[in-house]
PDB file of C-alpha atoms in Angstrom:
ATOM      1  CA  GLY Z   1     178.778 178.693 192.437  1.00  0.00           C
ATOM      2  CA  GLY Z   2     182.333 179.251 191.423  1.00  0.00           C
ATOM      3  CA  GLY Z   3     182.289 183.039 191.553  1.00  0.00           C
ATOM      4  CA  TRP Z   4     182.611 185.551 188.736  1.00  0.00           C
ATOM      5  CA  PRO Z   5     185.591 183.854 186.934  1.00  0.00           C
ATOM      6  CA  THR Z   6     183.509 180.702 186.466  1.00  0.00           C
ATOM      7  CA  ARG Z   7     180.491 182.695 185.292  1.00  0.00           C
ATOM      8  CA  VAL Z   8     182.647 184.664 182.813  1.00  0.00           C
ATOM      9  CA  ALA Z   9     184.244 181.467 181.498  1.00  0.00           C
ATOM     10  CA  THR Z  10     180.824 179.841 181.104  1.00  0.00           C
ATOM     11  CA  LEU Z  11     179.513 182.928 179.313  1.00  0.00           C
ATOM     12  CA  LEU Z  12     182.487 182.979 176.933  1.00  0.00           C
ATOM     13  CA  LEU Z  13     182.129 179.271 176.142  1.00  0.00           C
ATOM     14  CA  THR Z  14     178.411 179.714 175.564  1.00  0.00           C
ATOM     15  CA  LEU Z  15     179.049 182.723 173.334  1.00  0.00           C
ATOM     16  CA  ALA Z  16     181.679 180.769 171.348  1.00  0.00           C
ATOM     17  CA  ALA Z  17     179.236 177.886 170.912  1.00  0.00           C
ATOM     18  CA  VAL Z  18     176.496 180.240 169.711  1.00  0.00           C
ATOM     19  CA  LEU Z  19     178.747 182.218 167.364  1.00  0.00           C
ATOM     20  CA  CYS Z  20     180.875 179.388 166.108  1.00  0.00           C
ATOM     21  CA  GLY Z  21     178.928 176.189 166.658  1.00  0.00           C
ATOM     22  CA  PRO Z  22     180.496 172.878 167.634  1.00  0.00           C
ATOM     23  CA  CYS Z  23     184.245 172.689 166.991  1.00  0.00           C
ATOM     24  CA  LEU Z  24     184.105 176.322 165.888  1.00  0.00           C
ATOM     25  CA  SER Z  25     182.296 175.419 162.682  1.00  0.00           C
ATOM     26  CA  VAL Z  26     182.124 178.506 160.495  1.00  0.00           C
ATOM     27  CA  ARG Z  27     178.902 177.393 158.925  1.00  0.00           C
ATOM     28  CA  PRO Z  28     176.622 179.431 161.166  1.00  0.00           C
ATOM     29  CA  ALA Z  29     172.897 178.860 161.426  1.00  0.00           C
ATOM     30  CA  ALA Z  30     170.732 180.573 158.830  1.00  0.00           C
ATOM     31  CA  GLY Z  31     170.716 184.306 159.454  1.00  0.00           C
ATOM     32  CA  ALA Z  32     173.709 184.194 161.808  1.00  0.00           C
ATOM     33  CA  GLU Z  33     177.077 185.674 160.924  1.00  0.00           C
ATOM     34  CA  ALA Z  34     180.530 184.099 161.082  1.00  0.00           C
ATOM     35  CA  PRO Z  35     182.834 185.643 163.734  1.00  0.00           C
ATOM     36  CA  PHE Z  36     184.900 187.301 160.967  1.00  0.00           C
ATOM     37  CA  ARG Z  37     184.447 188.962 157.582  1.00  0.00           C
ATOM     38  CA  VAL Z  38     186.323 187.933 154.428  1.00  0.00           C
ATOM     39  CA  GLU Z  39     187.350 191.007 152.415  1.00  0.00           C
ATOM     40  CA  TRP Z  40     188.866 189.053 149.488  1.00  0.00           C
ATOM     41  CA  VAL Z  41     190.830 185.927 148.621  1.00  0.00           C
ATOM     42  CA  GLU Z  42     193.384 185.273 145.923  1.00  0.00           C
ATOM     43  CA  VAL Z  43     193.397 181.821 144.326  1.00  0.00           C
ATOM     44  CA  ARG Z  44     195.652 180.241 141.726  1.00  0.00           C
ATOM     45  CA  VAL Z  45     194.026 178.005 139.129  1.00  0.00           C
ATOM     46  CA  ARG Z  46     196.063 175.140 137.639  1.00  0.00           C
ATOM     47  CA  HIS Z  47     195.274 172.347 135.195  1.00  0.00           C
ATOM     48  CA  ALA Z  48     196.504 168.780 135.740  1.00  0.00           C
ATOM     49  CA  HIS Z  49     197.102 168.197 131.994  1.00  0.00           C
ATOM     50  CA  TYR Z  50     198.831 171.540 131.286  1.00  0.00           C
ATOM     51  CA  PRO Z  51     201.586 172.096 133.880  1.00  0.00           C
ATOM     52  CA  LYS Z  52     202.523 175.558 132.527  1.00  0.00           C
ATOM     53  CA  TYR Z  53     198.955 176.852 132.791  1.00  0.00           C
ATOM     54  CA  SER Z  54     198.355 179.087 135.774  1.00  0.00           C
ATOM     55  CA  GLU Z  55     196.164 182.090 136.480  1.00  0.00           C
ATOM     56  CA  ILE Z  56     195.453 184.043 139.627  1.00  0.00           C
ATOM     57  CA  HIS Z  57     192.148 185.623 140.601  1.00  0.00           C
ATOM     58  CA  ARG Z  58     191.484 188.020 143.490  1.00  0.00           C
ATOM     59  CA  VAL Z  59     187.789 187.763 144.332  1.00  0.00           C
ATOM     60  CA  LYS Z  60     185.173 188.386 146.978  1.00  0.00           C
ATOM     61  CA  LEU Z  61     183.141 185.505 148.365  1.00  0.00           C
ATOM     62  CA  GLU Z  62     180.387 184.335 146.006  1.00  0.00           C
ATOM     63  CA  ASP Z  63     181.637 186.438 143.054  1.00  0.00           C
ATOM     64  CA  PRO Z  64     181.952 184.151 140.005  1.00  0.00           C
ATOM     65  CA  PHE Z  65     185.120 184.375 137.932  1.00  0.00           C
ATOM     66  CA  PRO Z  66     185.907 182.917 134.489  1.00  0.00           C
ATOM     67  CA  ILE Z  67     188.591 180.312 134.056  1.00  0.00           C
ATOM     68  CA  SER Z  68     190.774 181.101 131.057  1.00  0.00           C
ATOM     69  CA  ASP Z  69     188.835 180.690 127.814  1.00  0.00           C
ATOM     70  CA  LEU Z  70     187.032 177.586 129.065  1.00  0.00           C
ATOM     71  CA  PRO Z  71     183.213 177.481 129.217  1.00  0.00           C
ATOM     72  CA  ILE Z  72     183.304 177.205 133.011  1.00  0.00           C
ATOM     73  CA  SER Z  73     183.407 179.535 135.964  1.00  0.00           C
ATOM     74  CA  ALA Z  74     184.215 179.255 139.643  1.00  0.00           C
ATOM     75  CA  ARG Z  75     183.383 181.063 142.841  1.00  0.00           C
ATOM     76  CA  VAL Z  76     184.804 180.984 146.352  1.00  0.00           C
ATOM     77  CA  VAL Z  77     181.959 180.260 148.745  1.00  0.00           C
ATOM     78  CA  GLU Z  78     183.603 179.733 152.133  1.00  0.00           C
ATOM     79  CA  PHE Z  79     186.772 180.603 154.081  1.00  0.00           C
ATOM     80  CA  ILE Z  80     188.046 178.372 156.907  1.00  0.00           C
ATOM     81  CA  PRO Z  81     190.848 179.912 159.032  1.00  0.00           C
ATOM     82  CA  ASP Z  82     192.180 176.657 160.520  1.00  0.00           C
ATOM     83  CA  PHE Z  83     190.855 173.809 158.368  1.00  0.00           C
ATOM     84  CA  GLY Z  84     189.949 170.567 160.076  1.00  0.00           C
ATOM     85  CA  MET Z  85     187.691 167.668 159.203  1.00  0.00           C
ATOM     86  CA  ASP Z  86     185.839 165.236 161.427  1.00  0.00           C
ATOM     87  CA  LYS Z  87     187.166 161.785 160.484  1.00  0.00           C
ATOM     88  CA  LYS Z  88     183.863 160.060 161.206  1.00  0.00           C
ATOM     89  CA  THR Z  89     181.374 162.444 159.624  1.00  0.00           C
ATOM     90  CA  GLY Z  90     183.510 164.334 157.103  1.00  0.00           C
ATOM     91  CA  ALA Z  91     182.194 167.613 158.531  1.00  0.00           C
ATOM     92  CA  VAL Z  92     184.511 170.551 157.888  1.00  0.00           C
ATOM     93  CA  MET Z  93     185.294 172.882 160.778  1.00  0.00           C
ATOM     94  CA  THR Z  94     187.842 175.410 161.884  1.00  0.00           C
ATOM     95  CA  ARG Z  95     189.971 174.323 164.823  1.00  0.00           C
ATOM     96  CA  SER Z  96     190.590 177.926 165.863  1.00  0.00           C
ATOM     97  CA  LEU Z  97     190.078 181.495 164.730  1.00  0.00           C
ATOM     98  CA  LYS Z  98     193.774 181.783 163.857  1.00  0.00           C
ATOM     99  CA  CYS Z  99     194.910 181.298 160.264  1.00  0.00           C
ATOM    100  CA  ASN Z 100     196.986 178.178 160.997  1.00  0.00           C
ATOM    101  CA  ASN Z 101     195.694 176.129 158.042  1.00  0.00           C
ATOM    102  CA  PRO Z 102     193.552 178.470 155.918  1.00  0.00           C
ATOM    103  CA  ALA Z 103     191.407 177.004 153.176  1.00  0.00           C
ATOM    104  CA  VAL Z 104     188.596 178.072 150.863  1.00  0.00           C
ATOM    105  CA  ARG Z 105     185.769 176.056 149.370  1.00  0.00           C
ATOM    106  CA  ILE Z 106     185.419 176.637 145.634  1.00  0.00           C
ATOM    107  CA  VAL Z 107     182.438 175.717 143.470  1.00  0.00           C
ATOM    108  CA  VAL Z 108     183.193 175.145 139.775  1.00  0.00           C
ATOM    109  CA  THR Z 109     180.268 175.381 137.337  1.00  0.00           C
ATOM    110  CA  ASP Z 110     180.503 173.857 133.852  1.00  0.00           C
ATOM    111  CA  LYS Z 111     178.615 174.992 130.735  1.00  0.00           C
ATOM    112  CA  GLN Z 112     175.686 172.663 131.548  1.00  0.00           C
ATOM    113  CA  GLY Z 113     175.368 174.189 135.011  1.00  0.00           C
ATOM    114  CA  LYS Z 114     176.765 171.130 136.833  1.00  0.00           C
ATOM    115  CA  GLU Z 115     178.651 172.116 139.980  1.00  0.00           C
ATOM    116  CA  THR Z 116     181.630 170.436 141.620  1.00  0.00           C
ATOM    117  CA  THR Z 117     183.165 171.501 144.894  1.00  0.00           C
ATOM    118  CA  GLN Z 118     186.770 171.395 145.986  1.00  0.00           C
ATOM    119  CA  TRP Z 119     189.019 172.885 148.639  1.00  0.00           C
ATOM    120  CA  ALA Z 120     192.037 175.125 148.096  1.00  0.00           C
ATOM    121  CA  PHE Z 121     194.707 175.360 150.778  1.00  0.00           C
ATOM    122  CA  GLN Z 122     197.452 177.869 151.362  1.00  0.00           C
ATOM    123  CA  SER Z 123     199.738 175.042 152.412  1.00  0.00           C
ATOM    124  CA  GLY Z 124     199.830 173.778 148.828  1.00  0.00           C
ATOM    125  CA  THR Z 125     197.962 170.582 149.649  1.00  0.00           C
ATOM    126  CA  ARG Z 126     196.324 169.506 146.417  1.00  0.00           C
ATOM    127  CA  MET Z 127     192.800 168.135 146.599  1.00  0.00           C
ATOM    128  CA  HIS Z 128     190.658 167.856 143.494  1.00  0.00           C
ATOM    129  CA  PRO Z 129     187.737 165.610 142.645  1.00  0.00           C
ATOM    130  CA  SER Z 130     188.300 162.686 140.318  1.00  0.00           C
ATOM    131  CA  GLY Z 131     187.506 163.613 136.745  1.00  0.00           C
ATOM    132  CA  GLN Z 132     188.166 167.306 137.428  1.00  0.00           C
ATOM    133  CA  PRO Z 133     191.518 168.401 135.955  1.00  0.00           C
ATOM    134  CA  LEU Z 134     191.387 171.864 137.530  1.00  0.00           C
ATOM    135  CA  TYR Z 135     192.809 172.446 140.962  1.00  0.00           C
ATOM    136  CA  PHE Z 136     193.269 175.529 143.088  1.00  0.00           C
ATOM    137  CA  ALA Z 137     195.634 176.966 145.690  1.00  0.00           C
ATOM    138  CA  LEU Z 138     194.865 179.711 148.191  1.00  0.00           C
ATOM    139  CA  MET Z 139     197.534 182.363 147.660  1.00  0.00           C
ATOM    140  CA  LYS Z 140     196.524 185.359 149.790  1.00  0.00           C
ATOM    141  CA  TYR Z 141     193.517 186.624 151.706  1.00  0.00           C
ATOM    142  CA  LYS Z 142     192.277 189.558 153.718  1.00  0.00           C
ATOM    143  CA  VAL Z 143     190.065 188.629 156.640  1.00  0.00           C
ATOM    144  CA  ASP Z 144     188.781 190.965 159.338  1.00  0.00           C
ATOM    145  CA  PHE Z 145     188.539 189.128 162.645  1.00  0.00           C
ATOM    146  CA  THR Z 146     187.464 192.272 164.508  1.00  0.00           C
ATOM    147  CA  THR Z 147     184.041 192.466 162.813  1.00  0.00           C
ATOM    148  CA  ALA Z 148     182.260 190.686 165.665  1.00  0.00           C
ATOM    149  CA  ALA Z 149     183.986 192.886 168.243  1.00  0.00           C
ATOM    150  CA  ARG Z 150     182.868 196.077 166.455  1.00  0.00           C
ATOM    151  CA  LYS Z 151     179.195 195.099 166.329  1.00  0.00           C
ATOM    152  CA  LYS Z 152     177.015 197.010 168.769  1.00  0.00           C
ATOM    153  CA  PRO Z 153     174.898 194.863 171.088  1.00  0.00           C
ATOM    154  CA  LYS Z 154     171.153 195.003 170.414  1.00  0.00           C
TER     155      LYS Z 154
END
């Protein structure tokens, strides 16, 4: 019942749940694609002990980049358009597909291969793990939200 508007609304909600998961999580199931494509992101690297140190890297997702002359590298592994976090579970999600609070997840790898993860926000919010003097800020990004719309149905 409910006529075609109800059926269309149900279809759209079902499609959003399939594409985006609960709360529009952009961590799709294995083999599935996010409802957008990240062309590149630009991040600023800073060091807590050296306030004048700063470098900017424009990278594609998963491409490692060196950090200064240090024996470590980093890579951006995830883009979240509207960062949110479940207070109970700590699960990261996007609250919408608009870039209201964009963030990227960055993995830093030291010379022994140990990895630490942190988030970089465009808002300037500073989050870095204890013991890790490096921190990042999301400066710019290019994201194509029309990718899903351009895909031909199978």
